[in-house]
Amino acid sequence: MPYENERSGYEPLRRIAENERVKELLSNYRVRQRPVQRTAPLPLIDVSTLPHNGWKPNWVLAIDGSFLPVAIKNGYPGAEAAYITVASVMLDAAKLRELDQERPVEPKVFRATQESEALDDLLPGRNVVYEEDGSAKVSFRRALFNLLTAKSMSEDGESLLDTYEVLLQHKPKPQKAQAEQGCPYEDCPVDGTYRPQNGTFLCMCKQKRALYSTDALRIHERMNPESGSNDRIYSEVMQVVERIWVIHILRTLEKQRWLTSLKRLAILIDGPLAVFGQPAWISQAISEELKRINGLVREATGEDILLLGIEKGGEFADHFEQIDQNENGVAGSFPKRTAALLTDDYIKQNIYFSDSTKLYGTGTYYGRKFFYKTRSGARIIATLPYLDDDHADWLRADVSQFPRLADAAMLLDELISSRYPNSLQPIVAAHAEASIPFNLGKKVLERLARDLTTETKK
């Protein structure tokens, strides 16, 4: 690590560039050449040929989240906390279609087609400790449990924690050793293991300290207590809350007997239908609960749930851009209104190199990924959920494995935004509600944290 304002010299760069070991390693790495003919097929589907009954949604719900770490002035160096927000935006799609016929439209009339709500909370990070706790990690665990406890879609309905604990019952238990997990207290005198339970319960050692159902997510295990960034744990909390919130909404509709409303509702979430990192196990639990709820929705409406994960960038977006170009780099090779259904072989040969026999997405995804080029030429990377066991077979790509693909394509055609390349109006709106302006937001929230911690000490 450099000192403050210390600049790097050129000598290390020269030394690395001339190092024989470095040259040897670089010469042995595989370089992927642009193939003349792909060995793994990429099934292309002209969506205009798919059966479609003219369905259009009345409403579109979009969900996106963000977080912002800020410094906490509590006398300890490097102390920080993170503000986390997950926004839900409901877009009146039926009204938008009416306004499209009346362009131009005043901005305030357009904004009236959107309603938003946000879940906002604060997570303690390094060197931030509640008075009754013994470490920042303990406080983080408590804060995560309290975050889910405090959030609910309906005042008289289940909390987000209740929804999470339903998913906890689906936690994969292939072996006894994996069904148990280590005590989260680093100074546990017996260094024991335990089975996750609902609510708050006590460690089995003589100290009888609090354990939480949310400890099963194991996000706290990645907390960096001394130096470096803790962005990874904040990001993992955000992705879990975003995805549990979708299940929470569906379960609330079920309890209120409003499942028929899903016939005219589409749900979009920022990012793929997947969970990565420490809490990845919950992706399989989400898949099981989605299948159960979807069975009820089929009975009530005759249709599957329409849920889409939307990726804004990354390796899949880069690859889609590549295959849309000819050899001269000119875009337009990929046909409009066409979907490409991705398989395990195609992904491993063209996007993420791997010779593993483990199928892509195993243990992390609860949906199938596809490329779609809209009527206007926008490139969208999307995921549709596993609603039947067969949908998770990435060895093949059949339209039947992508529930409501025709409706999804129609929706993507309709929701394209001109504000950003390859963007969708609901996701843009949800991101605007969730995104905290980095510079201004950091100053405001740091001042808020300073003022509140000062008041607490008085």
Short mmCIF file of C-alpha atoms in Angstrom, two decimals:
data_model
loop_
_atom_site.label_atom_id
_atom_site.label_comp_id
_atom_site.label_asym_id
_atom_site.label_seq_id
_atom_site.Cartn_x
_atom_site.Cartn_y
_atom_site.Cartn_z
CA MET A 1 0.00 0.00 0.00
CA PRO A 2 1.39 3.46 -0.86
CA TYR A 3 1.64 6.40 1.51
CA GLU A 4 -0.78 9.26 0.93
CA ASN A 5 0.11 11.10 -2.30
CA GLU A 6 2.92 8.61 -3.03
CA ARG A 7 3.16 7.88 -6.76
CA SER A 8 4.20 4.65 -8.43
CA GLY A 9 7.53 4.53 -10.24
CA TYR A 10 8.35 2.87 -13.55
CA GLU A 11 10.91 0.37 -12.24
CA PRO A 12 8.36 -2.23 -11.00
CA LEU A 13 6.57 -2.03 -14.37
CA ARG A 14 9.84 -2.61 -16.27
CA ARG A 15 10.79 -5.46 -13.96
CA ILE A 16 7.45 -7.23 -14.41
CA ALA A 17 7.46 -6.73 -18.20
CA GLU A 18 10.93 -8.28 -18.51
CA ASN A 19 10.38 -11.12 -16.03
CA GLU A 20 10.81 -14.51 -17.76
CA ARG A 21 8.31 -16.23 -15.45
CA VAL A 22 5.65 -13.64 -16.34
CA LYS A 23 6.37 -14.05 -20.05
CA GLU A 24 6.08 -17.84 -19.74
CA LEU A 25 2.74 -17.64 -17.95
CA LEU A 26 1.29 -15.16 -20.45
CA SER A 27 2.37 -17.27 -23.42
CA ASN A 28 0.54 -20.30 -21.99
CA TYR A 29 -2.82 -18.61 -21.46
CA ARG A 30 -5.56 -19.47 -23.94
CA VAL A 31 -6.64 -16.72 -26.29
CA ARG A 32 -10.08 -17.15 -27.78
CA GLN A 33 -10.15 -16.48 -31.52
CA ARG A 34 -13.28 -15.32 -33.30
CA PRO A 35 -14.69 -18.63 -34.58
CA VAL A 36 -15.70 -19.09 -38.18
CA GLN A 37 -18.24 -21.67 -37.05
CA ARG A 38 -19.37 -22.23 -33.47
CA THR A 39 -19.22 -25.77 -32.16
CA ALA A 40 -21.96 -25.20 -29.58
CA PRO A 41 -25.22 -24.18 -31.25
CA LEU A 42 -26.99 -20.96 -30.32
CA PRO A 43 -30.72 -21.58 -30.82
CA LEU A 44 -32.33 -18.48 -32.34
CA ILE A 45 -36.06 -17.98 -31.97
CA ASP A 46 -38.06 -15.54 -34.08
CA VAL A 47 -40.52 -14.49 -31.38
CA SER A 48 -43.09 -13.38 -33.95
CA THR A 49 -43.60 -17.08 -34.75
CA LEU A 50 -44.43 -17.99 -31.14
CA PRO A 51 -48.08 -18.37 -30.11
CA HIS A 52 -49.33 -15.18 -28.44
CA ASN A 53 -52.83 -14.38 -27.24
CA GLY A 54 -52.40 -10.60 -27.29
CA TRP A 55 -51.62 -10.35 -23.57
CA LYS A 56 -50.40 -6.99 -22.31
CA PRO A 57 -49.83 -6.07 -18.65
CA ASN A 58 -51.72 -3.32 -16.86
CA TRP A 59 -48.89 -2.91 -14.37
CA VAL A 60 -45.15 -3.51 -14.25
CA LEU A 61 -43.31 -3.75 -10.93
CA ALA A 62 -39.56 -3.09 -11.00
CA ILE A 63 -37.14 -3.65 -8.11
CA ASP A 64 -33.59 -2.33 -7.74
CA GLY A 65 -31.26 -1.67 -4.83
CA SER A 66 -28.10 0.21 -3.93
CA PHE A 67 -25.83 0.84 -0.96
CA LEU A 68 -23.38 3.52 0.09
CA PRO A 69 -20.70 3.07 2.79
CA VAL A 70 -19.98 6.18 4.87
CA ALA A 71 -17.41 7.03 7.53
CA ILE A 72 -18.58 7.05 11.14
CA LYS A 73 -16.82 9.40 13.57
CA ASN A 74 -16.82 7.37 16.78
CA GLY A 75 -13.19 7.60 17.80
CA TYR A 76 -12.10 4.42 16.03
CA PRO A 77 -10.13 4.67 12.77
CA GLY A 78 -11.78 3.28 9.67
CA ALA A 79 -15.21 3.03 11.32
CA GLU A 80 -17.96 2.79 8.71
CA ALA A 81 -21.57 1.90 8.13
CA ALA A 82 -23.56 1.39 4.95
CA TYR A 83 -26.89 2.87 3.99
CA ILE A 84 -28.87 0.32 2.00
CA THR A 85 -32.00 0.96 -0.03
CA VAL A 86 -34.19 -1.32 -2.14
CA ALA A 87 -36.74 0.51 -4.27
CA SER A 88 -39.95 -0.80 -5.82
CA VAL A 89 -41.55 1.16 -8.66
CA MET A 90 -45.02 0.34 -9.97
CA LEU A 91 -45.49 1.49 -13.55
CA ASP A 92 -48.99 1.95 -14.96
CA ALA A 93 -48.33 0.23 -18.28
CA ALA A 94 -51.92 0.62 -19.49
CA LYS A 95 -51.77 4.40 -18.95
CA LEU A 96 -48.38 4.55 -20.68
CA ARG A 97 -49.86 2.94 -23.77
CA GLU A 98 -52.56 5.61 -23.81
CA LEU A 99 -49.98 8.39 -23.49
CA ASP A 100 -47.95 6.93 -26.35
CA GLN A 101 -50.87 7.79 -28.61
CA GLU A 102 -50.89 11.41 -27.39
CA ARG A 103 -47.23 12.42 -27.71
CA PRO A 104 -45.71 14.78 -26.77
CA VAL A 105 -46.63 14.33 -23.09
CA GLU A 106 -45.83 16.70 -20.23
CA PRO A 107 -43.19 15.27 -17.83
CA LYS A 108 -45.49 15.58 -14.80
CA VAL A 109 -48.16 13.54 -16.60
CA PHE A 110 -45.58 10.86 -17.40
CA ARG A 111 -44.33 10.84 -13.79
CA ALA A 112 -47.90 10.28 -12.61
CA THR A 113 -47.76 6.81 -14.17
CA GLN A 114 -45.21 5.75 -11.53
CA GLU A 115 -45.59 5.00 -7.84
CA SER A 116 -42.56 4.15 -5.74
CA GLU A 117 -41.69 2.79 -2.33
CA ALA A 118 -38.32 2.07 -0.76
CA LEU A 119 -36.88 -0.06 2.02
CA ASP A 120 -34.15 1.97 3.70
CA ASP A 121 -31.85 0.80 6.47
CA LEU A 122 -28.37 1.08 7.94
CA LEU A 123 -25.83 -1.72 8.37
CA PRO A 124 -22.91 -1.35 10.80
CA GLY A 125 -19.52 -2.13 9.34
CA ARG A 126 -15.97 -2.09 10.62
CA ASN A 127 -15.48 -0.64 14.13
CA VAL A 128 -19.18 0.20 14.58
CA VAL A 129 -20.58 -1.69 17.57
CA TYR A 130 -23.91 -1.51 19.40
CA GLU A 131 -23.41 -0.87 23.12
CA GLU A 132 -24.64 -4.34 24.10
CA ASP A 133 -22.44 -6.17 21.57
CA GLY A 134 -18.85 -7.32 21.76
CA SER A 135 -17.75 -6.77 18.16
CA ALA A 136 -18.72 -5.18 14.85
CA LYS A 137 -19.51 -8.62 13.42
CA VAL A 138 -22.03 -9.29 16.20
CA SER A 139 -23.65 -5.90 15.56
CA PHE A 140 -23.81 -6.60 11.82
CA ARG A 141 -25.56 -9.91 12.46
CA ARG A 142 -28.07 -8.24 14.77
CA ALA A 143 -28.70 -5.41 12.27
CA LEU A 144 -29.37 -7.83 9.41
CA PHE A 145 -31.89 -9.75 11.52
CA ASN A 146 -33.59 -6.50 12.57
CA LEU A 147 -33.67 -5.24 8.97
CA LEU A 148 -35.77 -8.19 7.85
CA THR A 149 -37.91 -8.07 10.99
CA ALA A 150 -38.90 -4.44 10.43
CA LYS A 151 -40.01 -4.69 6.79
CA SER A 152 -43.43 -5.80 5.58
CA MET A 153 -45.63 -5.17 2.55
CA SER A 154 -48.80 -5.34 4.63
CA GLU A 155 -49.28 -4.07 8.19
CA ASP A 156 -51.18 -7.19 9.24
CA GLY A 157 -49.20 -9.61 7.07
CA GLU A 158 -45.98 -11.51 7.44
CA SER A 159 -42.69 -9.67 7.75
CA LEU A 160 -39.75 -9.99 5.40
CA LEU A 161 -38.16 -12.11 8.13
CA ASP A 162 -41.16 -14.46 8.06
CA THR A 163 -40.68 -14.85 4.31
CA TYR A 164 -36.98 -15.50 4.77
CA GLU A 165 -37.67 -18.14 7.42
CA VAL A 166 -40.05 -19.93 5.05
CA LEU A 167 -37.15 -20.06 2.57
CA LEU A 168 -34.83 -21.23 5.35
CA GLN A 169 -36.87 -24.43 5.57
CA HIS A 170 -35.78 -25.16 1.98
CA LYS A 171 -32.07 -24.73 2.77
CA PRO A 172 -30.32 -27.60 0.99
CA LYS A 173 -29.20 -30.35 3.36
CA PRO A 174 -27.40 -32.93 1.19
CA GLN A 175 -25.13 -34.03 4.02
CA LYS A 176 -25.23 -33.72 7.80
CA ALA A 177 -22.03 -31.69 7.87
CA GLN A 178 -23.51 -29.18 5.45
CA ALA A 179 -26.80 -28.99 7.34
CA GLU A 180 -24.93 -27.60 10.33
CA GLN A 181 -22.75 -24.51 10.44
CA GLY A 182 -20.08 -23.16 12.72
CA CYS A 183 -20.80 -20.86 15.64
CA PRO A 184 -20.47 -17.23 14.45
CA TYR A 185 -18.64 -16.21 17.64
CA GLU A 186 -14.92 -16.45 17.00
CA ASP A 187 -14.20 -16.97 20.71
CA CYS A 188 -16.75 -19.77 21.15
CA PRO A 189 -15.21 -22.00 23.88
CA VAL A 190 -16.36 -25.23 22.22
CA ASP A 191 -16.07 -24.11 18.57
CA GLY A 192 -19.34 -25.92 18.01
CA THR A 193 -21.82 -26.28 15.18
CA TYR A 194 -25.57 -25.85 15.15
CA ARG A 195 -28.59 -26.24 12.92
CA PRO A 196 -30.19 -22.94 11.83
CA GLN A 197 -33.52 -22.19 13.49
CA ASN A 198 -36.18 -19.52 13.14
CA GLY A 199 -36.05 -16.31 15.15
CA THR A 200 -33.48 -15.70 17.87
CA PHE A 201 -32.06 -18.60 19.85
CA LEU A 202 -29.06 -19.25 22.10
CA CYS A 203 -25.66 -20.74 21.45
CA MET A 204 -25.34 -24.18 23.08
CA CYS A 205 -22.12 -23.31 24.90
CA LYS A 206 -22.14 -22.05 28.49
CA GLN A 207 -22.07 -18.40 27.37
CA LYS A 208 -25.56 -18.69 25.85
CA ARG A 209 -25.11 -15.84 23.38
CA ALA A 210 -27.68 -14.88 20.75
CA LEU A 211 -27.87 -16.61 17.39
CA TYR A 212 -30.16 -15.43 14.59
CA SER A 213 -31.98 -17.22 11.81
CA THR A 214 -30.28 -14.84 9.37
CA ASP A 215 -26.87 -16.19 10.44
CA ALA A 216 -27.63 -19.03 8.00
CA LEU A 217 -26.94 -16.56 5.17
CA ARG A 218 -23.32 -16.52 6.41
CA ILE A 219 -22.78 -13.01 5.06
CA HIS A 220 -21.09 -11.96 8.31
CA GLU A 221 -18.28 -14.46 7.66
CA ARG A 222 -16.91 -12.14 4.97
CA MET A 223 -16.76 -9.05 7.15
CA ASN A 224 -13.32 -7.47 7.06
CA PRO A 225 -12.79 -6.27 10.66
CA GLU A 226 -9.49 -4.42 10.26
CA SER A 227 -8.81 -2.99 6.81
CA GLY A 228 -10.01 -3.06 3.25
CA SER A 229 -13.48 -2.76 1.79
CA ASN A 230 -16.62 -4.39 3.17
CA ASP A 231 -18.58 -3.60 0.01
CA ARG A 232 -18.97 -7.31 -0.66
CA ILE A 233 -21.08 -7.96 2.44
CA TYR A 234 -23.24 -4.89 1.79
CA SER A 235 -23.76 -6.04 -1.80
CA GLU A 236 -24.74 -9.53 -0.64
CA VAL A 237 -27.31 -8.10 1.77
CA MET A 238 -28.73 -5.93 -1.01
CA GLN A 239 -29.09 -8.82 -3.49
CA VAL A 240 -30.73 -11.03 -0.85
CA VAL A 241 -33.23 -8.35 0.18
CA GLU A 242 -34.11 -7.60 -3.46
CA ARG A 243 -34.84 -11.23 -4.20
CA ILE A 244 -36.62 -12.09 -0.95
CA TRP A 245 -38.78 -8.99 -1.47
CA VAL A 246 -40.16 -10.50 -4.70
CA ILE A 247 -41.13 -13.69 -2.86
CA HIS A 248 -42.55 -11.59 -0.03
CA ILE A 249 -44.80 -9.74 -2.48
CA LEU A 250 -46.01 -12.99 -4.04
CA ARG A 251 -46.70 -14.56 -0.64
CA THR A 252 -48.59 -11.45 0.47
CA LEU A 253 -50.76 -11.62 -2.66
CA GLU A 254 -51.38 -15.28 -1.86
CA LYS A 255 -52.42 -14.53 1.76
CA GLN A 256 -54.71 -11.70 0.61
CA ARG A 257 -56.20 -13.95 -2.10
CA TRP A 258 -55.06 -11.55 -4.82
CA LEU A 259 -53.16 -14.03 -6.98
CA THR A 260 -55.49 -13.32 -9.90
CA SER A 261 -53.93 -9.83 -10.08
CA LEU A 262 -50.77 -11.49 -11.42
CA LYS A 263 -52.59 -12.09 -14.71
CA ARG A 264 -52.05 -8.39 -15.52
CA LEU A 265 -48.78 -7.83 -13.67
CA ALA A 266 -45.17 -8.31 -14.78
CA ILE A 267 -42.28 -8.17 -12.30
CA LEU A 268 -38.76 -7.04 -13.24
CA ILE A 269 -35.72 -7.20 -10.99
CA ASP A 270 -32.33 -5.65 -11.61
CA GLY A 271 -29.77 -8.39 -12.18
CA PRO A 272 -30.11 -12.06 -13.05
CA LEU A 273 -32.44 -14.43 -11.22
CA ALA A 274 -29.57 -15.70 -9.11
CA VAL A 275 -27.88 -15.24 -5.74
CA PHE A 276 -24.09 -15.24 -5.50
CA GLY A 277 -21.56 -15.43 -2.70
CA GLN A 278 -22.15 -16.66 0.84
CA PRO A 279 -25.97 -16.69 0.65
CA ALA A 280 -26.12 -18.51 -2.70
CA TRP A 281 -28.02 -21.43 -1.14
CA ILE A 282 -31.14 -19.26 -0.94
CA SER A 283 -31.45 -19.32 -4.75
CA GLN A 284 -32.59 -22.95 -4.56
CA ALA A 285 -35.02 -22.11 -1.76
CA ILE A 286 -36.45 -19.24 -3.83
CA SER A 287 -36.87 -21.62 -6.77
CA GLU A 288 -38.86 -24.08 -4.66
CA GLU A 289 -41.16 -21.38 -3.31
CA LEU A 290 -41.63 -19.86 -6.78
CA LYS A 291 -42.72 -23.24 -8.14
CA ARG A 292 -45.22 -23.66 -5.30
CA ILE A 293 -46.74 -20.20 -5.73
CA ASN A 294 -46.75 -20.51 -9.51
CA GLY A 295 -48.81 -23.69 -9.22
CA LEU A 296 -51.47 -21.67 -7.40
CA VAL A 297 -51.23 -18.86 -9.97
CA ARG A 298 -51.74 -21.36 -12.81
CA GLU A 299 -54.88 -22.65 -11.10
CA ALA A 300 -56.21 -19.12 -10.55
CA THR A 301 -55.33 -17.53 -13.91
CA GLY A 302 -54.32 -20.25 -16.35
CA GLU A 303 -50.98 -18.48 -16.80
CA ASP A 304 -47.50 -18.63 -15.27
CA ILE A 305 -45.98 -15.78 -13.30
CA LEU A 306 -44.08 -13.34 -15.53
CA LEU A 307 -40.85 -12.57 -13.68
CA LEU A 308 -37.76 -11.24 -15.45
CA GLY A 309 -34.23 -10.60 -14.23
CA ILE A 310 -32.56 -7.86 -16.29
CA GLU A 311 -28.78 -7.46 -16.57
CA LYS A 312 -27.37 -4.03 -17.39
CA GLY A 313 -23.82 -5.10 -18.21
CA GLY A 314 -21.12 -7.70 -17.67
CA GLU A 315 -19.64 -10.52 -19.71
CA PHE A 316 -22.95 -11.65 -21.22
CA ALA A 317 -23.67 -8.11 -22.42
CA ASP A 318 -20.17 -7.89 -23.89
CA HIS A 319 -20.64 -11.18 -25.73
CA PHE A 320 -24.05 -10.17 -27.05
CA GLU A 321 -22.47 -7.01 -28.43
CA GLN A 322 -19.76 -9.10 -30.12
CA ILE A 323 -22.16 -11.47 -31.87
CA ASP A 324 -24.22 -8.50 -33.04
CA GLN A 325 -21.19 -7.25 -35.02
CA ASN A 326 -19.81 -8.42 -38.33
CA GLU A 327 -16.08 -8.98 -38.86
CA ASN A 328 -15.63 -5.25 -39.54
CA GLY A 329 -17.12 -4.35 -36.16
CA VAL A 330 -20.37 -2.99 -37.58
CA ALA A 331 -23.41 -3.68 -35.41
CA GLY A 332 -26.62 -5.17 -36.73
CA SER A 333 -25.81 -8.82 -37.46
CA PHE A 334 -28.17 -10.19 -34.83
CA PRO A 335 -31.77 -10.05 -36.15
CA LYS A 336 -34.38 -7.93 -34.39
CA ARG A 337 -37.26 -9.54 -32.50
CA THR A 338 -35.09 -12.62 -32.03
CA ALA A 339 -34.22 -14.48 -28.83
CA ALA A 340 -31.09 -16.58 -28.34
CA LEU A 341 -31.57 -19.38 -25.81
CA LEU A 342 -28.31 -20.10 -23.98
CA THR A 343 -27.06 -23.56 -23.05
CA ASP A 344 -24.32 -24.82 -20.75
CA ASP A 345 -22.08 -25.75 -23.69
CA TYR A 346 -22.49 -22.40 -25.40
CA ILE A 347 -21.72 -20.42 -22.24
CA LYS A 348 -18.61 -22.46 -21.43
CA GLN A 349 -17.27 -22.27 -24.98
CA ASN A 350 -17.97 -18.60 -25.59
CA ILE A 351 -18.46 -16.61 -22.38
CA TYR A 352 -17.02 -18.33 -19.28
CA PHE A 353 -14.34 -20.86 -20.12
CA SER A 354 -14.79 -24.06 -18.13
CA ASP A 355 -14.29 -27.80 -18.60
CA SER A 356 -16.36 -28.60 -15.50
CA THR A 357 -19.14 -31.17 -15.77
CA LYS A 358 -21.17 -29.09 -13.34
CA LEU A 359 -23.90 -27.26 -15.23
CA TYR A 360 -23.66 -23.49 -15.46
CA GLY A 361 -25.82 -21.82 -12.84
CA THR A 362 -25.97 -24.80 -10.48
CA GLY A 363 -26.32 -23.57 -6.91
CA THR A 364 -26.71 -19.91 -7.86
CA TYR A 365 -29.38 -19.44 -10.56
CA TYR A 366 -33.10 -19.96 -10.29
CA GLY A 367 -33.80 -18.99 -13.90
CA ARG A 368 -32.70 -19.43 -17.52
CA LYS A 369 -30.77 -16.75 -19.33
CA PHE A 370 -31.46 -15.58 -22.86
CA PHE A 371 -30.51 -12.77 -25.24
CA TYR A 372 -33.20 -10.71 -26.91
CA LYS A 373 -32.92 -8.00 -29.56
CA THR A 374 -35.98 -5.81 -29.45
CA ARG A 375 -38.01 -4.34 -32.28
CA SER A 376 -36.03 -1.10 -31.87
CA GLY A 377 -32.66 -2.87 -31.91
CA ALA A 378 -31.87 -2.77 -28.19
CA ARG A 379 -29.94 -5.74 -26.78
CA ILE A 380 -31.39 -7.17 -23.57
CA ILE A 381 -29.92 -9.90 -21.36
CA ALA A 382 -32.74 -11.43 -19.34
CA THR A 383 -33.55 -14.40 -17.11
CA LEU A 384 -36.87 -16.25 -16.83
CA PRO A 385 -37.51 -18.37 -13.70
CA TYR A 386 -37.43 -22.11 -13.27
CA LEU A 387 -41.12 -22.88 -12.85
CA ASP A 388 -40.73 -26.60 -13.55
CA ASP A 389 -37.80 -28.92 -12.82
CA ASP A 390 -37.15 -29.34 -16.55
CA HIS A 391 -36.42 -25.62 -16.93
CA ALA A 392 -33.10 -26.05 -15.06
CA ASP A 393 -31.68 -28.45 -17.67
CA TRP A 394 -29.03 -26.18 -19.24
CA LEU A 395 -27.84 -29.03 -21.49
CA ARG A 396 -30.57 -28.08 -23.92
CA ALA A 397 -32.51 -24.97 -24.85
CA ASP A 398 -36.13 -25.36 -25.80
CA VAL A 399 -38.84 -22.69 -25.83
CA SER A 400 -40.77 -24.77 -23.28
CA GLN A 401 -37.96 -24.17 -20.77
CA PHE A 402 -38.45 -20.39 -20.93
CA PRO A 403 -41.91 -19.70 -19.42
CA ARG A 404 -43.91 -17.00 -21.23
CA LEU A 405 -41.07 -16.17 -23.62
CA ALA A 406 -43.46 -14.59 -26.16
CA ASP A 407 -45.03 -12.35 -23.48
CA ALA A 408 -41.58 -11.45 -22.16
CA ALA A 409 -40.41 -10.41 -25.64
CA MET A 410 -43.53 -8.30 -26.20
CA LEU A 411 -42.97 -6.64 -22.83
CA LEU A 412 -39.33 -5.86 -23.57
CA ASP A 413 -40.31 -4.34 -26.93
CA GLU A 414 -42.80 -2.10 -25.16
CA LEU A 415 -40.63 -0.97 -22.23
CA ILE A 416 -37.46 0.12 -24.03
CA SER A 417 -36.15 3.47 -22.78
CA SER A 418 -34.36 6.05 -24.91
CA ARG A 419 -32.50 7.50 -21.91
CA TYR A 420 -29.71 4.93 -21.94
CA PRO A 421 -28.55 2.31 -24.46
CA ASN A 422 -30.27 -1.07 -24.09
CA SER A 423 -32.29 0.09 -21.08
CA LEU A 424 -35.85 -0.48 -19.85
CA GLN A 425 -38.13 2.22 -18.44
CA PRO A 426 -39.11 0.41 -15.20
CA ILE A 427 -35.52 -0.52 -14.33
CA VAL A 428 -34.37 3.05 -15.03
CA ALA A 429 -37.13 4.33 -12.73
CA ALA A 430 -36.34 1.83 -9.96
CA HIS A 431 -32.63 2.63 -10.15
CA ALA A 432 -33.39 6.36 -9.91
CA GLU A 433 -35.34 5.70 -6.70
CA ALA A 434 -32.66 3.45 -5.21
CA SER A 435 -29.45 5.12 -6.36
CA ILE A 436 -27.73 7.36 -3.82
CA PRO A 437 -25.70 10.18 -5.49
CA PHE A 438 -22.13 9.23 -4.56
CA ASN A 439 -20.55 12.60 -3.79
CA LEU A 440 -23.51 14.60 -2.48
CA GLY A 441 -25.12 11.54 -0.90
CA LYS A 442 -21.93 10.58 0.91
CA LYS A 443 -21.59 14.05 2.46
CA VAL A 444 -25.23 14.24 3.53
CA LEU A 445 -25.31 10.74 5.00
CA GLU A 446 -21.96 11.12 6.76
CA ARG A 447 -23.28 14.29 8.40
CA LEU A 448 -26.47 12.47 9.39
CA ALA A 449 -24.45 9.63 10.92
CA ARG A 450 -22.21 12.09 12.77
CA ASP A 451 -25.15 14.05 14.18
CA LEU A 452 -27.05 10.95 15.30
CA THR A 453 -24.06 9.26 16.92
CA THR A 454 -23.28 12.52 18.73
CA GLU A 455 -26.85 12.73 20.05
CA THR A 456 -26.66 9.12 21.26
CA LYS A 457 -23.57 9.88 23.34
CA LYS A 458 -25.23 12.81 25.15
#
